[in-house]
Coordinates of C-alpha atoms and ligand atoms in Angstrom, one line a residue:
M281 CA -87.8 73.5 -14.6
V282 CA -90.4 72.5 -17.4
A283 CA -88.7 74.9 -20.1
L284 CA -85.1 73.6 -19.4
D285 CA -86.6 69.9 -19.7
R286 CA -87.9 70.8 -23.0
L287 CA -84.6 72.4 -24.2
R288 CA -82.8 69.2 -23.2
A289 CA -85.3 67.3 -25.5
L290 CA -84.6 69.8 -28.5
S291 CA -81.3 69.7 -27.8
A292 CA -80.6 66.0 -27.9
R293 CA -82.9 66.0 -31.3
V294 CA -80.8 68.7 -32.7
G295 CA -77.3 67.1 -31.5
A296 CA -78.3 63.7 -33.1
D297 CA -78.6 65.5 -36.7
P298 CA -75.3 65.5 -38.2
L299 CA -76.6 68.0 -40.9
L300 CA -77.4 70.3 -37.8
V301 CA -74.5 69.8 -35.4
Q302 CA -71.3 67.6 -35.2
A303 CA -69.6 66.6 -32.0
A304 CA -69.2 69.3 -29.5
G305 CA -70.4 72.0 -32.1
G306 CA -73.7 74.3 -31.6
N307 CA -75.3 75.2 -28.2
T308 CA -78.5 75.9 -27.0
S309 CA -79.5 78.3 -24.0
L310 CA -82.6 79.2 -21.8
K311 CA -82.9 82.7 -20.1
D312 CA -85.1 82.2 -16.7
D313 CA -85.1 84.9 -14.1
G314 CA -81.9 86.7 -14.6
V315 CA -80.0 83.4 -15.3
L316 CA -78.8 82.3 -18.8
W317 CA -78.7 78.4 -18.8
I318 CA -76.2 77.6 -21.5
K319 CA -74.6 74.4 -22.9
A320 CA -71.2 73.8 -21.2
S321 CA -68.1 74.1 -23.4
G322 CA -66.7 70.9 -24.8
T323 CA -70.1 68.7 -24.1
W324 CA -72.1 67.3 -27.0
L325 CA -75.8 68.5 -27.6
R326 CA -76.9 64.8 -28.4
D327 CA -76.3 64.1 -24.6
A328 CA -78.3 66.6 -23.4
Q329 CA -80.9 64.2 -21.6
A330 CA -78.3 61.6 -20.6
R331 CA -76.2 64.3 -18.4
D332 CA -76.3 67.5 -17.0
I333 CA -74.6 69.8 -19.8
F334 CA -76.1 73.2 -18.7
V335 CA -74.1 75.6 -16.9
P336 CA -76.2 78.8 -15.2
V337 CA -74.5 82.3 -16.1
D338 CA -75.5 85.6 -14.7
H339 CA -77.2 87.2 -17.6
G340 CA -77.2 90.9 -16.5
A341 CA -73.6 90.7 -15.1
L342 CA -72.4 89.5 -18.5
L343 CA -74.2 92.2 -20.4
Q344 CA -72.7 94.7 -18.3
A345 CA -69.4 93.5 -18.9
L346 CA -69.9 93.4 -22.7
A347 CA -71.0 96.7 -22.4
R348 CA -68.1 98.1 -20.5
R349 CA -65.8 95.7 -22.9
D350 CA -64.6 93.7 -20.1
P351 CA -62.1 91.2 -21.5
A352 CA -63.7 88.7 -18.8
A353 CA -66.7 88.6 -21.2
D354 CA -64.9 86.7 -23.8
A355 CA -64.7 83.4 -22.0
C356 CA -67.7 84.2 -19.5
L357 CA -66.3 82.2 -17.0
P358 CA -66.3 84.8 -13.9
F359 CA -70.3 84.8 -14.8
V360 CA -70.9 81.3 -13.7
R361 CA -73.8 81.2 -11.0
T362 CA -71.8 79.0 -8.6
D363 CA -74.6 79.1 -6.1
L364 CA -76.5 77.0 -9.0
A365 CA -74.1 75.1 -10.6
T366 CA -74.3 71.5 -10.2
T367 CA -71.1 70.7 -12.4
G368 CA -67.7 72.2 -12.7
L369 CA -68.3 73.0 -16.2
R370 CA -67.7 76.2 -18.2
P371 CA -70.0 77.9 -20.5
S372 CA -69.9 77.7 -24.1
I373 CA -67.3 79.4 -26.0
E374 CA -70.4 81.1 -27.9
T375 CA -72.3 82.1 -24.8
I376 CA -72.1 85.8 -25.8
V377 CA -74.2 85.3 -28.9
H378 CA -76.9 83.7 -26.6
A379 CA -76.6 86.6 -24.1
L380 CA -77.2 89.2 -26.9
M381 CA -80.5 87.9 -28.1
P382 CA -83.5 89.2 -26.2
Q383 CA -85.4 86.1 -26.7
R384 CA -85.6 83.6 -24.1
V385 CA -84.4 80.4 -25.8
V386 CA -81.7 80.4 -28.6
V387 CA -80.5 77.7 -30.6
H388 CA -77.1 77.8 -32.4
V389 CA -76.0 75.0 -34.8
H390 CA -73.2 74.5 -37.5
C391 CA -76.3 73.6 -40.0
V392 CA -74.4 72.1 -43.2
N393 CA -77.1 73.6 -45.6
T394 CA -76.5 77.0 -43.8
I395 CA -72.8 76.8 -43.9
A396 CA -72.8 76.0 -47.5
W397 CA -74.4 79.7 -48.1
A398 CA -72.5 81.3 -45.6
I399 CA -68.9 80.3 -47.2
R400 CA -69.9 82.2 -50.5
A401 CA -68.5 85.4 -51.4
D402 CA -72.0 86.4 -52.3
A403 CA -73.7 84.8 -49.1
E404 CA -75.7 87.9 -48.0
A405 CA -77.4 88.7 -51.3
R406 CA -78.0 84.7 -51.9
L407 CA -79.3 84.1 -48.3
A408 CA -81.7 87.4 -48.5
E409 CA -83.3 85.6 -51.5
R410 CA -84.0 82.4 -49.3
L411 CA -84.9 84.3 -46.3
A412 CA -87.1 87.0 -47.5
G413 CA -90.1 86.0 -45.0
F414 CA -87.8 86.0 -42.1
S415 CA -86.8 88.8 -39.6
W416 CA -83.0 88.1 -40.1
A417 CA -79.5 89.4 -40.0
F418 CA -76.0 88.3 -41.6
I419 CA -73.2 88.8 -39.7
P420 CA -69.7 88.8 -41.2
Y421 CA -67.4 86.1 -40.0
A422 CA -65.5 87.2 -36.8
R423 CA -63.8 85.0 -34.1
P424 CA -66.4 83.8 -31.4
G425 CA -66.3 85.7 -28.3
L426 CA -65.9 89.5 -28.2
P427 CA -65.1 90.1 -31.8
L428 CA -68.2 88.2 -32.9
A429 CA -70.3 90.4 -30.3
D430 CA -69.4 93.4 -31.9
G431 CA -70.3 91.9 -35.2
I432 CA -73.8 91.0 -33.9
A433 CA -74.0 94.4 -32.2
A434 CA -73.6 96.1 -35.3
R435 CA -76.2 94.5 -37.1
M436 CA -78.8 93.6 -34.3
R437 CA -82.3 95.4 -34.9
P438 CA -85.4 94.8 -32.8
G439 CA -87.4 91.8 -34.0
I440 CA -84.4 89.8 -35.5
D441 CA -84.8 86.3 -34.5
V442 CA -82.4 84.5 -37.1
L443 CA -78.8 85.3 -37.6
V444 CA -76.5 83.6 -40.3
L445 CA -73.2 83.9 -39.0
G446 CA -70.7 84.4 -42.1
N447 CA -68.3 81.0 -42.4
H448 CA -69.9 79.6 -39.1
G449 CA -73.4 78.7 -38.8
L450 CA -77.2 79.7 -37.7
V451 CA -78.8 81.2 -34.8
V452 CA -82.5 81.1 -34.1
A453 CA -84.4 82.5 -31.1
A454 CA -87.8 82.5 -29.7
D455 CA -89.7 83.0 -26.2
D456 CA -90.4 79.4 -26.0
V457 CA -88.7 76.1 -27.1
R458 CA -91.6 75.0 -29.2
D459 CA -91.5 78.2 -31.2
A460 CA -87.7 77.8 -31.3
E461 CA -87.5 74.5 -32.8
A462 CA -90.4 75.3 -35.2
L463 CA -88.4 78.4 -36.5
L464 CA -85.5 76.4 -36.8
D465 CA -86.9 73.9 -39.0
R466 CA -88.6 76.5 -41.4
V467 CA -85.0 78.3 -41.7
V468 CA -83.3 75.0 -42.3
A469 CA -85.9 74.0 -44.9
A470 CA -85.6 77.4 -46.8
L471 CA -81.8 77.1 -46.9
R472 CA -81.8 73.6 -47.9
R473 CA -79.3 72.9 -51.1
P474 CA -79.1 70.1 -53.5
T475 CA -76.5 67.7 -52.7
R476 CA -74.2 65.6 -55.0
E477 CA -74.3 61.9 -54.7
A478 CA -71.6 60.4 -52.7
V479 CA -69.1 58.3 -54.7
P480 CA -68.5 55.2 -52.7
P481 CA -64.9 54.4 -51.3
D482 CA -62.7 51.6 -52.1
L483 CA -62.8 49.9 -49.0
D484 CA -60.3 47.0 -50.2
A485 CA -57.9 49.5 -50.9
L486 CA -58.5 51.5 -47.5
A487 CA -57.9 48.2 -45.7
T488 CA -54.4 47.6 -47.5
L489 CA -53.4 51.3 -46.7
C490 CA -54.0 50.7 -43.1
V491 CA -51.7 47.6 -42.9
G492 CA -48.8 48.7 -40.4
V493 CA -50.1 52.2 -39.6
P494 CA -52.3 53.5 -36.9
Y495 CA -55.1 54.3 -39.0
R496 CA -58.7 53.0 -39.8
P497 CA -61.1 53.8 -42.5
A498 CA -63.9 56.1 -41.2
T499 CA -67.0 54.3 -40.1
D500 CA -69.7 56.6 -41.9
E501 CA -70.0 56.0 -45.4
A502 CA -70.9 59.8 -46.0
T503 CA -67.5 60.9 -44.6
H504 CA -65.4 59.1 -47.3
A505 CA -67.1 61.7 -49.8
L506 CA -64.3 64.0 -48.5
A507 CA -61.7 62.1 -50.5
T508 CA -64.0 60.8 -53.4
D509 CA -65.8 63.5 -54.3
V510 CA -63.2 65.6 -56.7
L511 CA -64.5 69.0 -56.1
A512 CA -65.0 68.8 -52.5
L513 CA -61.2 67.8 -51.9
T514 CA -59.9 70.3 -54.5
L515 CA -61.8 73.0 -52.6
A516 CA -60.9 71.9 -49.0
R517 CA -57.5 70.5 -49.3
S518 CA -55.7 73.6 -48.3
R519 CA -58.2 76.0 -47.2
V520 CA -60.5 76.3 -44.1
F521 CA -64.0 77.5 -44.2
Y522 CA -65.4 77.6 -40.9
P523 CA -64.0 77.7 -37.3
D524 CA -64.5 74.0 -36.2
H525 CA -62.7 72.5 -39.3
V526 CA -59.4 74.0 -38.2
V527 CA -59.8 73.5 -34.5
F528 CA -60.3 69.6 -35.2
L529 CA -58.7 68.8 -38.5
G530 CA -56.0 71.3 -38.7
V531 CA -55.4 73.6 -41.8
G532 CA -56.8 72.0 -45.0
V533 CA -57.2 68.3 -45.3
A534 CA -54.1 66.0 -45.2
T535 CA -53.8 63.4 -48.1
E536 CA -51.2 60.9 -47.1
V537 CA -51.0 58.6 -44.0
E538 CA -47.4 60.0 -43.8
S539 CA -48.5 63.3 -42.7
G540 CA -49.7 61.7 -39.0
A541 CA -52.9 63.8 -39.4
P542 CA -55.8 62.9 -37.3
L543 CA -57.8 62.4 -40.7
V544 CA -56.4 61.6 -44.0
A545 CA -58.5 61.9 -47.3
V546 CA -56.9 59.6 -49.8
P547 CA -57.8 61.0 -53.2
G548 CA -60.5 59.0 -55.1
I549 CA -60.2 56.2 -52.5
G550 CA -61.4 57.1 -49.3
V551 CA -61.1 58.9 -45.5
L552 CA -58.8 57.2 -42.9
V553 CA -58.8 58.2 -39.2
R554 CA -55.9 57.9 -37.1
E555 CA -56.6 55.1 -34.2
D556 CA -56.1 57.9 -31.4
A557 CA -58.0 60.9 -33.1
A558 CA -60.3 62.7 -30.8
P559 CA -64.0 61.7 -30.9
A560 CA -64.4 64.9 -32.8
V561 CA -62.3 64.1 -35.7
E562 CA -64.6 61.9 -37.7
P563 CA -67.8 64.0 -37.4
M564 CA -65.9 67.0 -38.4
G565 CA -64.7 65.2 -41.6
H566 CA -68.1 64.0 -42.2
C567 CA -69.3 67.8 -41.6
L568 CA -66.8 68.9 -44.3
A569 CA -67.8 66.5 -46.8
D570 CA -71.3 67.4 -46.1
V571 CA -70.6 70.9 -46.8
M572 CA -68.5 70.5 -50.0
R573 CA -71.2 68.1 -51.6
R574 CA -73.5 70.9 -51.4
V575 CA -71.3 73.3 -53.2
D576 CA -71.3 73.9 -57.0
P577 CA -68.3 74.0 -59.5
G578 CA -68.7 77.6 -60.1
D579 CA -69.3 79.0 -56.5
S580 CA -67.3 81.5 -55.7
L581 CA -66.0 80.7 -52.0
V582 CA -64.3 82.7 -48.9
A583 CA -62.1 81.0 -46.9
L584 CA -60.6 81.9 -43.3
T585 CA -57.7 84.0 -43.5
D586 CA -54.3 83.2 -41.9
S587 CA -55.1 85.9 -39.3
D588 CA -58.5 84.2 -38.5
I589 CA -56.9 81.0 -38.0
D590 CA -54.3 82.4 -35.7
Q591 CA -56.9 83.7 -33.4
L592 CA -58.8 80.8 -33.4
V593 CA -56.2 78.2 -32.4
N594 CA -54.4 80.5 -30.0
W595 CA -57.7 81.7 -28.0
D596 CA -57.4 80.4 -24.6
A597 CA -61.1 79.3 -24.3
E598 CA -60.9 77.4 -27.5
K599 CA -57.7 75.5 -26.2
Y600 CA -59.7 74.3 -23.0
R601 CA -62.7 73.2 -25.2
Q602 CA -60.3 70.9 -26.9
T603 CA -59.2 69.3 -23.8
L604 CA -62.7 68.0 -22.9
T605 CA -64.2 64.6 -24.6
P606 CA -67.7 63.5 -23.8
P607 CA -67.9 60.5 -21.2
A608 CA -69.5 58.1 -23.6
Q609 CA -68.9 57.6 -27.4
G610 CA -71.0 55.8 -29.9
Ligands
LIG757 ZN1 -70.7 78.1 -33.5

């Protein structure tokens, strides 16, 4: 299908941009003849052209299940069109967001610039200034799945093709792939924020810290800013601002190797990653550094509550996603 091939190309492009998507985060979809082709849970968008990462879902049946508040709609698994499926993969845990948008093509990204706005206490008002020319809605934070579906349904109006999900990310939608890509680029440009210069890591000190412990320095220079940018570490040390942070890094940010945490930000020195950490861990640290470098000292931020965190880490669909790793790393 030509449209799906175009979506694969856009997905791979978006998935290769760490300012838009990190690891298995983000997802894209295409509606065609009653079938919602959605990125599979746990797969990486950057792999969209290298392997088959799309799962066919019965769009009508899923919408009907949502309308009758059927709990099966939460993970969407019963709605996979097994007659069309070529892999045993499950649909994205965020499939409902795509099902609720009436447009044919939907792109959901964990855009760093968007998140830097979406974690502010005054997010909706500030976004309104930036997105004045768009048909958009702000959706207050809710756990993906049925709670987020309720939040979207409450604010959806005809013609809306941009959603900013509070403490989460961005959704754009259009009837073809080219228009969705153009809309994504325009919204991201409108939401761009100034970025503080990253303070370089002390690589010699990091190497010394790694002696005799199962850690290595982060490979990407930008990740180290989580430890070397004073404001970044101050803000993120004990709080969680968006779902994928807690899912892959745990609550807050560990600062000592004795913690055994998958990622450790040594204050003023740099970031260490545990050698057996999941492939998603460093991209998540990189993302958190990128978001925090776009937050200013006076900004009032909203973190996820303990209850929000509980709901995320105990959600079965999310537990499944964490068991998956992509076949090729790099
Ligand atoms: Zn998301």
